[in-house]
mmCIF file of C-alpha atoms in Angstrom:
data_model
loop_
_atom_site.group_PDB
_atom_site.id
_atom_site.type_symbol
_atom_site.label_atom_id
_atom_site.label_comp_id
_atom_site.label_asym_id
_atom_site.label_seq_id
_atom_site.Cartn_x
_atom_site.Cartn_y
_atom_site.Cartn_z
ATOM 1 C CA MET A 1 -77.043 12.364 -44.027
ATOM 2 C CA ALA A 2 -76.263 10.921 -40.577
ATOM 3 C CA LEU A 3 -73.488 13.424 -39.949
ATOM 4 C CA ARG A 4 -76.284 16.199 -41.203
ATOM 5 C CA ALA A 5 -78.687 14.609 -38.332
ATOM 6 C CA TRP A 6 -76.065 14.211 -35.760
ATOM 7 C CA VAL A 7 -75.280 18.169 -36.247
ATOM 8 C CA ASP A 8 -78.599 19.332 -36.007
ATOM 9 C CA VAL A 9 -79.605 17.538 -33.014
ATOM 10 C CA ARG A 10 -76.291 19.272 -31.706
ATOM 11 C CA ARG A 11 -77.743 22.862 -32.579
ATOM 12 C CA SER A 12 -80.865 22.031 -31.129
ATOM 13 C CA TRP A 13 -79.157 21.904 -28.008
ATOM 14 C CA ARG A 14 -77.774 25.395 -27.911
ATOM 15 C CA PRO A 15 -79.177 28.000 -26.066
ATOM 16 C CA GLY A 16 -82.633 29.084 -27.158
ATOM 17 C CA HIS A 17 -82.932 25.924 -29.230
ATOM 18 C CA ALA A 18 -84.813 23.887 -27.086
ATOM 19 C CA PRO A 19 -87.795 25.466 -25.162
ATOM 20 C CA ALA A 20 -89.386 22.311 -24.667
ATOM 21 C CA LEU A 21 -86.483 21.182 -22.131
ATOM 22 C CA VAL A 22 -87.810 23.369 -19.785
ATOM 23 C CA VAL A 23 -90.288 20.668 -18.575
ATOM 24 C CA ILE A 24 -87.169 18.699 -16.944
ATOM 25 C CA PRO A 25 -86.546 21.586 -14.380
ATOM 26 C CA LEU A 26 -89.988 22.114 -13.901
ATOM 27 C CA GLY A 27 -90.620 18.690 -13.428
ATOM 28 C CA LEU A 28 -87.410 18.310 -10.794
ATOM 29 C CA ILE A 29 -89.047 21.169 -8.423
ATOM 30 C CA VAL A 30 -92.595 19.801 -8.392
ATOM 31 C CA THR A 31 -91.176 16.312 -8.049
ATOM 32 C CA VAL A 32 -88.421 17.662 -5.109
ATOM 33 C CA CYS A 33 -91.460 19.585 -3.643
ATOM 34 C CA VAL A 34 -94.025 17.111 -3.284
ATOM 35 C CA VAL A 35 -91.495 14.292 -2.386
ATOM 36 C CA ASP A 36 -89.535 16.495 0.333
ATOM 37 C CA VAL A 37 -93.242 17.670 2.030
ATOM 38 C CA LEU A 38 -94.584 14.029 1.790
ATOM 39 C CA ALA A 39 -91.306 12.500 3.614
ATOM 40 C CA PRO A 40 -90.433 11.898 7.072
ATOM 41 C CA PRO A 41 -89.149 14.819 9.302
ATOM 42 C CA HIS A 42 -85.478 13.895 8.937
ATOM 43 C CA ILE A 43 -85.355 13.819 5.147
ATOM 44 C CA HIS A 44 -84.673 16.836 3.256
ATOM 45 C CA LEU A 45 -84.701 17.077 -0.747
ATOM 46 C CA GLY A 46 -84.722 21.242 -0.563
ATOM 47 C CA PRO A 47 -81.186 21.348 -1.803
ATOM 48 C CA LEU A 48 -81.678 19.813 -5.192
ATOM 49 C CA LEU A 49 -83.482 22.333 -6.170
ATOM 50 C CA VAL A 50 -80.722 23.920 -7.032
ATOM 51 C CA ALA A 51 -80.193 21.933 -9.753
ATOM 52 C CA ALA A 52 -83.460 23.391 -11.500
ATOM 53 C CA PRO A 53 -81.494 26.680 -12.621
ATOM 54 C CA ALA A 54 -78.134 24.870 -13.246
ATOM 55 C CA ILE A 55 -80.061 22.742 -15.791
ATOM 56 C CA THR A 56 -81.364 25.639 -17.067
ATOM 57 C CA VAL A 57 -78.509 27.022 -18.117
ATOM 58 C CA ALA A 58 -77.661 24.465 -20.780
ATOM 59 C CA PHE A 59 -80.336 25.112 -23.169
ATOM 60 C CA ALA A 60 -82.167 28.593 -22.234
ATOM 61 C CA GLY A 61 -81.157 32.076 -21.784
ATOM 62 C CA ALA A 62 -81.076 34.555 -18.728
ATOM 63 C CA ARG A 63 -84.767 35.196 -18.697
ATOM 64 C CA ALA A 64 -85.798 31.272 -18.720
ATOM 65 C CA THR A 65 -83.057 30.682 -15.990
ATOM 66 C CA ALA A 66 -84.352 33.491 -14.077
ATOM 67 C CA LEU A 67 -87.768 32.247 -13.653
ATOM 68 C CA MET A 68 -86.508 28.527 -12.901
ATOM 69 C CA GLY A 69 -84.445 29.995 -9.905
ATOM 70 C CA ALA A 70 -87.286 32.133 -8.683
ATOM 71 C CA LEU A 71 -89.389 29.084 -8.814
ATOM 72 C CA ALA A 72 -87.161 26.928 -7.038
ATOM 73 C CA VAL A 73 -87.031 29.534 -4.383
ATOM 74 C CA ALA A 74 -90.511 29.537 -4.148
ATOM 75 C CA ALA A 75 -90.774 25.969 -3.895
ATOM 76 C CA GLN A 76 -88.319 25.910 -0.765
ATOM 77 C CA VAL A 77 -89.947 28.731 0.815
ATOM 78 C CA LEU A 78 -93.114 26.663 0.314
ATOM 79 C CA ILE A 79 -91.750 23.809 1.540
ATOM 80 C CA GLY A 80 -90.478 25.459 5.112
ATOM 81 C CA VAL A 81 -93.929 26.887 5.320
ATOM 82 C CA LEU A 82 -95.404 22.999 4.451
ATOM 83 C CA ARG A 83 -93.287 21.654 7.190
ATOM 84 C CA GLY A 84 -93.356 24.266 9.795
ATOM 85 C CA VAL A 85 -89.503 25.281 9.843
ATOM 86 C CA LEU A 86 -89.179 28.432 7.526
ATOM 87 C CA THR A 87 -87.909 30.432 10.264
ATOM 88 C CA THR A 88 -85.062 28.056 11.194
ATOM 89 C CA ALA A 89 -81.436 28.682 10.405
ATOM 90 C CA ASN A 90 -81.247 25.822 7.978
ATOM 91 C CA ILE A 91 -84.263 26.144 5.772
ATOM 92 C CA GLN A 92 -83.061 30.165 5.847
ATOM 93 C CA ALA A 93 -79.570 29.172 4.889
ATOM 94 C CA GLN A 94 -80.859 26.920 1.961
ATOM 95 C CA ILE A 95 -83.040 29.822 0.431
ATOM 96 C CA ALA A 96 -80.103 31.895 0.764
ATOM 97 C CA ALA A 97 -77.920 29.605 -1.312
ATOM 98 C CA LEU A 98 -80.762 28.981 -3.841
ATOM 99 C CA ILE A 99 -80.919 32.915 -4.601
ATOM 100 C CA VAL A 100 -77.289 33.205 -4.713
ATOM 101 C CA VAL A 101 -77.120 30.040 -7.176
ATOM 102 C CA SER A 102 -79.145 31.233 -9.313
ATOM 103 C CA ILE A 103 -78.250 35.045 -9.577
ATOM 104 C CA ILE A 104 -74.557 33.123 -10.761
ATOM 105 C CA CYS A 105 -76.484 31.194 -13.091
ATOM 106 C CA VAL A 106 -78.325 34.001 -14.549
ATOM 107 C CA THR A 107 -74.964 35.906 -14.997
ATOM 108 C CA ILE A 108 -73.265 33.268 -16.614
ATOM 109 C CA CYS A 109 -76.184 33.304 -19.087
ATOM 110 C CA VAL A 110 -75.983 37.035 -19.829
ATOM 111 C CA VAL A 111 -72.714 36.925 -20.169
ATOM 112 C CA ARG A 112 -72.486 34.040 -22.793
ATOM 113 C CA ASP A 113 -75.625 35.515 -24.655
ATOM 114 C CA ARG A 114 -73.748 38.464 -25.164
ATOM 115 C CA ARG A 115 -70.443 36.730 -26.503
ATOM 116 C CA GLU A 116 -72.991 34.790 -28.551
ATOM 117 C CA ARG A 117 -74.177 38.084 -30.060
ATOM 118 C CA GLN A 118 -70.841 39.224 -30.831
ATOM 119 C CA MET A 119 -69.962 35.871 -32.346
ATOM 120 C CA HIS A 120 -72.995 36.485 -34.400
ATOM 121 C CA ARG A 121 -72.047 39.932 -35.672
ATOM 122 C CA VAL A 122 -68.379 38.511 -36.214
ATOM 123 C CA ARG A 123 -69.940 35.442 -38.372
ATOM 124 C CA SER A 124 -71.777 38.124 -40.566
ATOM 125 C CA VAL A 125 -69.101 40.170 -41.199
ATOM 126 C CA ALA A 126 -66.698 36.636 -42.004
ATOM 127 C CA GLU A 127 -69.855 36.076 -44.646
ATOM 128 C CA ALA A 128 -69.915 39.054 -46.296
ATOM 129 C CA ALA A 129 -66.345 38.939 -46.651
ATOM 130 C CA GLN A 130 -66.643 35.604 -48.145
ATOM 131 C CA SER A 131 -69.263 36.824 -50.573
ATOM 132 C CA VAL A 132 -66.917 39.414 -51.953
ATOM 133 C CA LEU A 133 -63.869 37.509 -51.765
ATOM 134 C CA LEU A 134 -64.622 34.069 -52.542
ATOM 135 C CA GLN A 135 -67.029 34.635 -55.018
ATOM 136 C CA PRO A 136 -69.451 31.642 -56.341
ATOM 137 C CA LEU A 137 -68.230 29.941 -59.091
ATOM 138 C CA PRO A 138 -70.395 30.410 -62.858
ATOM 139 C CA THR A 139 -72.755 27.341 -62.563
ATOM 140 C CA HIS A 140 -72.221 27.861 -66.853
ATOM 141 C CA ALA A 141 -69.284 28.785 -68.409
ATOM 142 C CA GLY A 142 -69.582 27.421 -72.416
ATOM 143 C CA PRO A 143 -70.023 23.992 -72.405
ATOM 144 C CA LEU A 144 -68.637 23.694 -69.242
ATOM 145 C CA ARG A 145 -70.696 22.886 -65.855
ATOM 146 C CA ILE A 146 -68.812 24.092 -62.715
ATOM 147 C CA ALA A 147 -69.552 23.816 -59.051
ATOM 148 C CA GLY A 148 -67.359 24.819 -56.030
ATOM 149 C CA LEU A 149 -67.277 23.554 -52.508
ATOM 150 C CA TYR A 150 -65.172 25.932 -49.871
ATOM 151 C CA LEU A 151 -65.157 23.857 -46.294
ATOM 152 C CA PRO A 152 -63.153 25.917 -43.517
ATOM 153 C CA ALA A 153 -61.101 23.977 -41.127
ATOM 154 C CA GLU A 154 -62.912 26.295 -38.232
ATOM 155 C CA GLU A 155 -66.472 25.786 -37.650
ATOM 156 C CA GLU A 156 -66.882 29.488 -37.199
ATOM 157 C CA ALA A 157 -64.867 30.742 -40.080
ATOM 158 C CA GLU A 158 -66.160 31.465 -43.368
ATOM 159 C CA LEU A 159 -62.870 31.759 -45.497
ATOM 160 C CA GLY A 160 -59.241 30.901 -45.021
ATOM 161 C CA GLY A 161 -56.223 30.076 -47.111
ATOM 162 C CA ASP A 162 -57.747 28.005 -49.738
ATOM 163 C CA LEU A 163 -58.983 29.759 -52.578
ATOM 164 C CA TYR A 164 -61.007 29.323 -56.490
ATOM 165 C CA ALA A 165 -61.825 31.486 -58.988
ATOM 166 C CA ALA A 166 -63.128 31.644 -62.796
ATOM 167 C CA ALA A 167 -62.936 33.789 -65.592
ATOM 168 C CA ARG A 168 -64.124 34.076 -69.434
ATOM 169 C CA THR A 169 -62.019 35.364 -71.884
ATOM 170 C CA ASP A 170 -62.828 37.238 -75.409
ATOM 171 C CA HIS A 171 -61.300 34.109 -77.310
ATOM 172 C CA HIS A 172 -64.253 31.461 -75.993
ATOM 173 C CA SER A 173 -62.321 29.849 -72.938
ATOM 174 C CA THR A 174 -62.681 29.673 -69.460
ATOM 175 C CA ARG A 175 -60.283 30.306 -66.954
ATOM 176 C CA LEU A 176 -60.008 29.075 -63.550
ATOM 177 C CA LEU A 177 -57.730 29.336 -60.420
ATOM 178 C CA ILE A 178 -57.542 27.030 -57.586
ATOM 179 C CA GLY A 179 -54.994 27.379 -54.799
ATOM 180 C CA ASP A 180 -53.856 27.248 -51.183
ATOM 181 C CA VAL A 181 -51.709 29.718 -49.400
ATOM 182 C CA ARG A 182 -49.548 29.238 -46.603
ATOM 183 C CA GLY A 183 -50.480 29.746 -43.384
ATOM 184 C CA ASN A 184 -53.959 30.463 -41.540
ATOM 185 C CA GLY A 185 -55.699 33.335 -40.074
ATOM 186 C CA MET A 186 -55.704 37.022 -41.054
ATOM 187 C CA ALA A 187 -52.520 36.772 -43.226
ATOM 188 C CA ALA A 188 -53.790 34.073 -45.074
ATOM 189 C CA ILE A 189 -56.949 35.655 -46.046
ATOM 190 C CA SER A 190 -55.260 38.701 -46.905
ATOM 191 C CA ASN A 191 -53.128 37.257 -49.408
ATOM 192 C CA SER A 192 -56.020 35.053 -50.789
ATOM 193 C CA ALA A 193 -57.566 38.218 -51.426
ATOM 194 C CA LEU A 194 -54.849 39.723 -53.023
ATOM 195 C CA LEU A 195 -54.466 36.805 -55.309
ATOM 196 C CA LEU A 196 -57.865 36.684 -56.275
ATOM 197 C CA GLY A 197 -58.080 40.523 -56.895
ATOM 198 C CA ALA A 198 -55.091 39.526 -59.352
ATOM 199 C CA PHE A 199 -56.606 36.760 -61.141
ATOM 200 C CA ARG A 200 -59.723 38.842 -61.602
ATOM 201 C CA ALA A 201 -57.836 41.652 -63.075
ATOM 202 C CA ALA A 202 -56.162 39.830 -65.463
ATOM 203 C CA ALA A 203 -57.294 36.447 -66.228
ATOM 204 C CA HIS A 204 -60.174 37.777 -68.853
ATOM 205 C CA ARG A 205 -57.184 39.543 -70.954
ATOM 206 C CA GLN A 206 -55.795 38.286 -73.995
ATOM 207 C CA ALA A 207 -52.582 37.121 -72.479
ATOM 208 C CA THR A 208 -51.158 33.670 -72.669
ATOM 209 C CA LEU A 209 -51.405 31.216 -69.478
ATOM 210 C CA PRO A 210 -47.652 32.066 -68.783
ATOM 211 C CA ARG A 211 -48.203 35.538 -68.716
ATOM 212 C CA LEU A 212 -50.920 35.181 -66.393
ATOM 213 C CA ALA A 213 -48.664 33.259 -64.624
ATOM 214 C CA VAL A 214 -46.430 36.023 -63.777
ATOM 215 C CA HIS A 215 -48.677 38.508 -63.317
ATOM 216 C CA LEU A 216 -49.894 36.740 -60.480
ATOM 217 C CA ASP A 217 -46.735 35.709 -58.762
ATOM 218 C CA GLY A 218 -45.414 39.577 -59.525
ATOM 219 C CA ALA A 219 -48.610 41.044 -57.728
ATOM 220 C CA PHE A 220 -48.296 38.378 -55.047
ATOM 221 C CA ARG A 221 -44.518 39.092 -54.259
ATOM 222 C CA TRP A 222 -44.906 43.192 -54.779
ATOM 223 C CA ASP A 223 -48.162 43.083 -52.475
ATOM 224 C CA THR A 224 -46.149 40.944 -49.632
ATOM 225 C CA SER A 225 -42.371 42.371 -49.544
ATOM 226 C CA GLN A 226 -43.207 46.388 -50.388
ATOM 227 C CA TRP A 227 -42.934 47.504 -46.722
ATOM 228 C CA ARG A 228 -40.333 44.950 -45.940
ATOM 229 C CA SER A 229 -36.361 45.438 -45.749
ATOM 230 C CA GLU A 230 -34.594 43.623 -48.291
ATOM 231 C CA ALA A 231 -33.204 41.285 -45.524
ATOM 232 C CA ALA A 232 -36.862 40.944 -44.475
ATOM 233 C CA GLN A 233 -37.692 40.001 -48.164
ATOM 234 C CA ASP A 234 -34.902 37.330 -48.415
ATOM 235 C CA THR A 235 -36.629 35.570 -45.489
ATOM 236 C CA SER A 236 -40.003 35.982 -46.461
ATOM 237 C CA GLU A 237 -42.565 32.702 -46.166
ATOM 238 C CA ASP A 238 -45.502 34.010 -48.225
ATOM 239 C CA PHE A 239 -46.287 32.064 -50.917
ATOM 240 C CA ALA A 240 -49.288 30.137 -52.501
ATOM 241 C CA THR A 241 -49.456 26.711 -54.457
ATOM 242 C CA ALA A 242 -51.783 27.331 -57.283
ATOM 243 C CA ILE A 243 -52.963 25.482 -60.438
ATOM 244 C CA LEU A 244 -53.516 27.805 -63.433
ATOM 245 C CA LEU A 245 -56.140 26.530 -66.179
ATOM 246 C CA ASP A 246 -57.225 27.768 -69.601
ATOM 247 C CA ILE A 247 -60.307 25.279 -71.165
ATOM 248 C CA PRO A 248 -61.191 26.204 -74.599
ATOM 249 C CA ASP A 249 -65.058 25.769 -75.591
ATOM 250 C CA HIS A 250 -64.519 24.450 -78.709
ATOM 251 C CA ASP A 251 -61.199 22.349 -78.166
ATOM 252 C CA PRO A 252 -61.600 19.136 -76.415
ATOM 253 C CA VAL A 253 -58.122 19.932 -74.165
ATOM 254 C CA VAL A 254 -57.368 21.708 -71.192
ATOM 255 C CA HIS A 255 -54.375 23.800 -70.746
ATOM 256 C CA LEU A 256 -52.678 24.377 -67.213
ATOM 257 C CA ILE A 257 -50.080 25.398 -65.459
ATOM 258 C CA ALA A 258 -48.888 23.766 -61.879
ATOM 259 C CA CYS A 259 -47.198 25.686 -59.150
ATOM 260 C CA GLY A 260 -46.628 23.391 -56.534
ATOM 261 C CA HIS A 261 -50.101 22.190 -56.109
ATOM 262 C CA PRO A 262 -51.777 18.835 -56.031
ATOM 263 C CA PRO A 263 -52.393 17.734 -60.071
ATOM 264 C CA PRO A 264 -55.967 17.734 -61.295
ATOM 265 C CA LEU A 265 -58.189 14.337 -61.424
ATOM 266 C CA LEU A 266 -59.830 13.347 -64.417
ATOM 267 C CA LEU A 267 -62.636 10.952 -64.421
ATOM 268 C CA ARG A 268 -63.836 9.718 -67.438
ATOM 269 C CA GLY A 269 -66.410 7.005 -66.806
ATOM 270 C CA GLN A 270 -64.968 4.348 -64.203
ATOM 271 C CA GLN A 271 -61.104 5.737 -64.954
ATOM 272 C CA LEU A 272 -59.427 7.978 -63.097
ATOM 273 C CA THR A 273 -56.329 9.674 -64.109
ATOM 274 C CA PRO A 274 -54.359 12.129 -62.279
ATOM 275 C CA LEU A 275 -53.013 15.669 -64.964
ATOM 276 C CA THR A 276 -49.208 15.002 -63.574
ATOM 277 C CA THR A 277 -47.659 17.809 -65.384
ATOM 278 C CA GLU A 278 -43.989 16.840 -66.629
ATOM 279 C CA ASP A 279 -42.517 19.862 -64.462
ATOM 280 C CA THR A 280 -44.159 21.307 -61.469
ATOM 281 C CA HIS A 281 -43.536 24.939 -61.038
ATOM 282 C CA LEU A 282 -42.220 26.655 -57.943
ATOM 283 C CA PRO A 283 -45.563 28.045 -55.722
ATOM 284 C CA ILE A 284 -46.648 31.498 -56.619
ATOM 285 C CA GLY A 285 -44.682 34.422 -54.548
ATOM 286 C CA PHE A 286 -41.359 33.018 -56.033
ATOM 287 C CA GLY A 287 -41.741 30.814 -58.752
ATOM 288 C CA GLY A 288 -41.994 33.545 -61.826
ATOM 289 C CA ALA A 289 -39.072 36.134 -60.479
ATOM 290 C CA PHE A 290 -37.288 35.036 -63.828
ATOM 291 C CA GLY A 291 -39.615 35.559 -66.584
ATOM 292 C CA ILE A 292 -42.388 34.244 -68.860
ATOM 293 C CA GLY A 293 -40.247 31.276 -69.690
ATOM 294 C CA THR A 294 -40.059 29.817 -66.522
ATOM 295 C CA TYR A 295 -43.609 28.639 -66.859
ATOM 296 C CA ASP A 296 -44.464 26.073 -69.297
ATOM 297 C CA VAL A 297 -47.790 25.055 -70.432
ATOM 298 C CA GLN A 298 -49.176 21.526 -70.236
ATOM 299 C CA THR A 299 -52.030 20.040 -72.327
ATOM 300 C CA PHE A 300 -54.545 17.187 -71.507
ATOM 301 C CA PRO A 301 -57.434 15.955 -73.381
ATOM 302 C CA PHE A 302 -60.770 16.786 -71.872
ATOM 303 C CA GLU A 303 -63.614 15.901 -74.175
ATOM 304 C CA VAL A 304 -67.422 15.932 -73.279
ATOM 305 C CA GLY A 305 -68.411 13.648 -70.595
ATOM 306 C CA ASP A 306 -65.142 14.184 -68.771
ATOM 307 C CA LEU A 307 -64.981 15.389 -65.307
ATOM 308 C CA LEU A 308 -62.239 17.590 -63.672
ATOM 309 C CA LEU A 309 -61.792 17.652 -60.192
ATOM 310 C CA LEU A 310 -59.646 20.129 -58.744
ATOM 311 C CA TYR A 311 -58.702 20.263 -55.111
ATOM 312 C CA THR A 312 -56.495 21.887 -52.354
ATOM 313 C CA ASP A 313 -54.504 19.340 -49.934
ATOM 314 C CA GLY A 314 -57.153 20.000 -47.086
ATOM 315 C CA VAL A 315 -58.983 16.816 -49.183
ATOM 316 C CA ILE A 316 -56.155 14.925 -49.773
ATOM 317 C CA GLU A 317 -54.534 15.253 -46.209
ATOM 318 C CA ALA A 318 -57.730 14.650 -44.439
ATOM 319 C CA ARG A 319 -57.489 12.066 -41.043
ATOM 320 C CA ASP A 320 -59.688 10.028 -39.675
ATOM 321 C CA ALA A 321 -59.538 9.349 -35.764
ATOM 322 C CA ALA A 322 -57.098 6.654 -36.354
ATOM 323 C CA GLY A 323 -54.817 8.732 -39.021
ATOM 324 C CA VAL A 324 -55.728 7.310 -41.981
ATOM 325 C CA PHE A 325 -55.990 10.002 -45.010
ATOM 326 C CA TYR A 326 -59.144 10.327 -46.900
ATOM 327 C CA PRO A 327 -59.517 7.908 -50.063
ATOM 328 C CA PHE A 328 -59.983 10.932 -52.505
ATOM 329 C CA THR A 329 -59.103 8.721 -55.445
ATOM 330 C CA GLU A 330 -60.952 5.862 -54.595
ATOM 331 C CA ARG A 331 -63.849 7.620 -53.897
ATOM 332 C CA ALA A 332 -63.910 9.939 -56.871
ATOM 333 C CA ARG A 333 -64.471 6.526 -59.075
ATOM 334 C CA ASP A 334 -67.733 5.856 -57.639
ATOM 335 C CA TRP A 335 -68.989 9.036 -58.142
ATOM 336 C CA THR A 336 -71.483 8.777 -61.568
ATOM 337 C CA THR A 337 -73.506 11.928 -61.360
ATOM 338 C CA ASP A 338 -73.489 13.893 -64.135
ATOM 339 C CA ASP A 339 -74.054 17.008 -61.821
ATOM 340 C CA PRO A 340 -70.990 18.427 -60.417
ATOM 341 C CA GLU A 341 -73.192 20.247 -57.402
ATOM 342 C CA GLN A 342 -74.317 16.839 -56.392
ATOM 343 C CA LEU A 343 -71.083 15.475 -56.900
ATOM 344 C CA LEU A 344 -69.650 18.202 -54.507
ATOM 345 C CA HIS A 345 -72.818 17.477 -51.857
ATOM 346 C CA GLN A 346 -71.294 13.484 -51.904
ATOM 347 C CA LEU A 347 -67.913 14.414 -51.350
ATOM 348 C CA ARG A 348 -68.673 17.042 -48.667
ATOM 349 C CA GLU A 349 -70.752 14.700 -46.796
ATOM 350 C CA ASP A 350 -68.327 11.691 -47.694
ATOM 351 C CA LEU A 351 -65.135 13.877 -46.483
ATOM 352 C CA LEU A 352 -67.091 15.106 -43.039
ATOM 353 C CA ALA A 353 -68.257 11.516 -42.301
ATOM 354 C CA HIS A 354 -64.715 10.287 -42.505
ATOM 355 C CA VAL A 355 -63.139 12.918 -40.121
ATOM 356 C CA GLN A 356 -65.892 12.848 -38.170
ATOM 357 C CA GLY A 357 -66.921 16.610 -38.760
ATOM 358 C CA HIS A 358 -63.565 17.953 -37.959
ATOM 359 C CA LEU A 359 -61.225 19.060 -40.567
ATOM 360 C CA ASP A 360 -57.722 19.968 -39.581
ATOM 361 C CA ASP A 361 -56.951 22.352 -42.792
ATOM 362 C CA ASP A 362 -59.395 24.257 -45.110
ATOM 363 C CA ALA A 363 -60.457 22.171 -47.742
ATOM 364 C CA ALA A 364 -61.401 23.265 -51.367
ATOM 365 C CA VAL A 365 -62.601 21.528 -54.732
ATOM 366 C CA VAL A 366 -64.021 22.534 -57.834
ATOM 367 C CA ALA A 367 -65.913 20.315 -60.281
ATOM 368 C CA ILE A 368 -65.706 20.549 -63.874
ATOM 369 C CA ARG A 369 -68.131 18.498 -66.387
ATOM 370 C CA ARG A 370 -67.210 18.947 -70.030
ATOM 371 C CA GLN A 371 -71.052 18.830 -72.108
ATOM 372 C CA ALA A 372 -71.444 19.098 -75.988
ATOM 373 C CA VAL A 373 -71.352 22.858 -77.489
#
């Protein structure tokens, strides 16, 4: 909560978010004007008026900055009139300098505001892309309660290389995917969209989990290499670590295939168990080239009341200022809430507090709790 309060305070200082702060430059103008008029003739505080428009730039837009600049110039003229020095070269130079500084401050505001509008449009597009690509997980799927959390490494980003998705099958089970595409930027987003699309197109079918893994690997390899030469295909580094899960409604187990991804955590009361498979397969992109037989399904108990945590390496590799990794497994034992959404809220606050609000890599977490049918 303290971190969120700090973020809110920081945002309140952005341009247009703190109109009450206008009293600072106004107070400065009045104070300088009064003191300069009452001070001895050899004391000149008029040059301090330049601080008024310069301060206003920090928390207001172009209009407010222009107003403060105009008031500062008017105050400088008033000082010259009251002290009888308006026609001197010194006071005229101060007025000219104040006008120039005010114009520069207003120009800075105009450029900054234009850039902020552009960033707002970009962010709106990113939010729309996220709503299409990284669709919200269903809160309920059969006997499961599900919640997802995505934390981008960049403050203005909405989507990166981490991904998750869920689908219902005709044989009364829920299939889930969590993955981490190599790299960042537009290439990672493109590959994330490819993997999510392939999963949504095939996960609901009657195909077995190994067939689904082969389908994802084949679609990923074909799309990322179709326009490359054979030499370029051999040196391609496009891949994604992933875990595929199938959770039956009426059977208290979870079936999974791990493709180079960190193992899920099963939380039963205060007992935490990593679901480590006997064989970790190669990541999606070059792991299924030899057919279905290369993918082995591992089955683990998943009973009523159990909580399953899926995550990407951005969580376990998050570091604080001293370089200490986030103690995910130790902290998870203390989360006793039955609501997956509330649990992920606690995780988000705790993780961001650990890294002091700055993640070096995208992070995604999915929490799944089994309830009675």
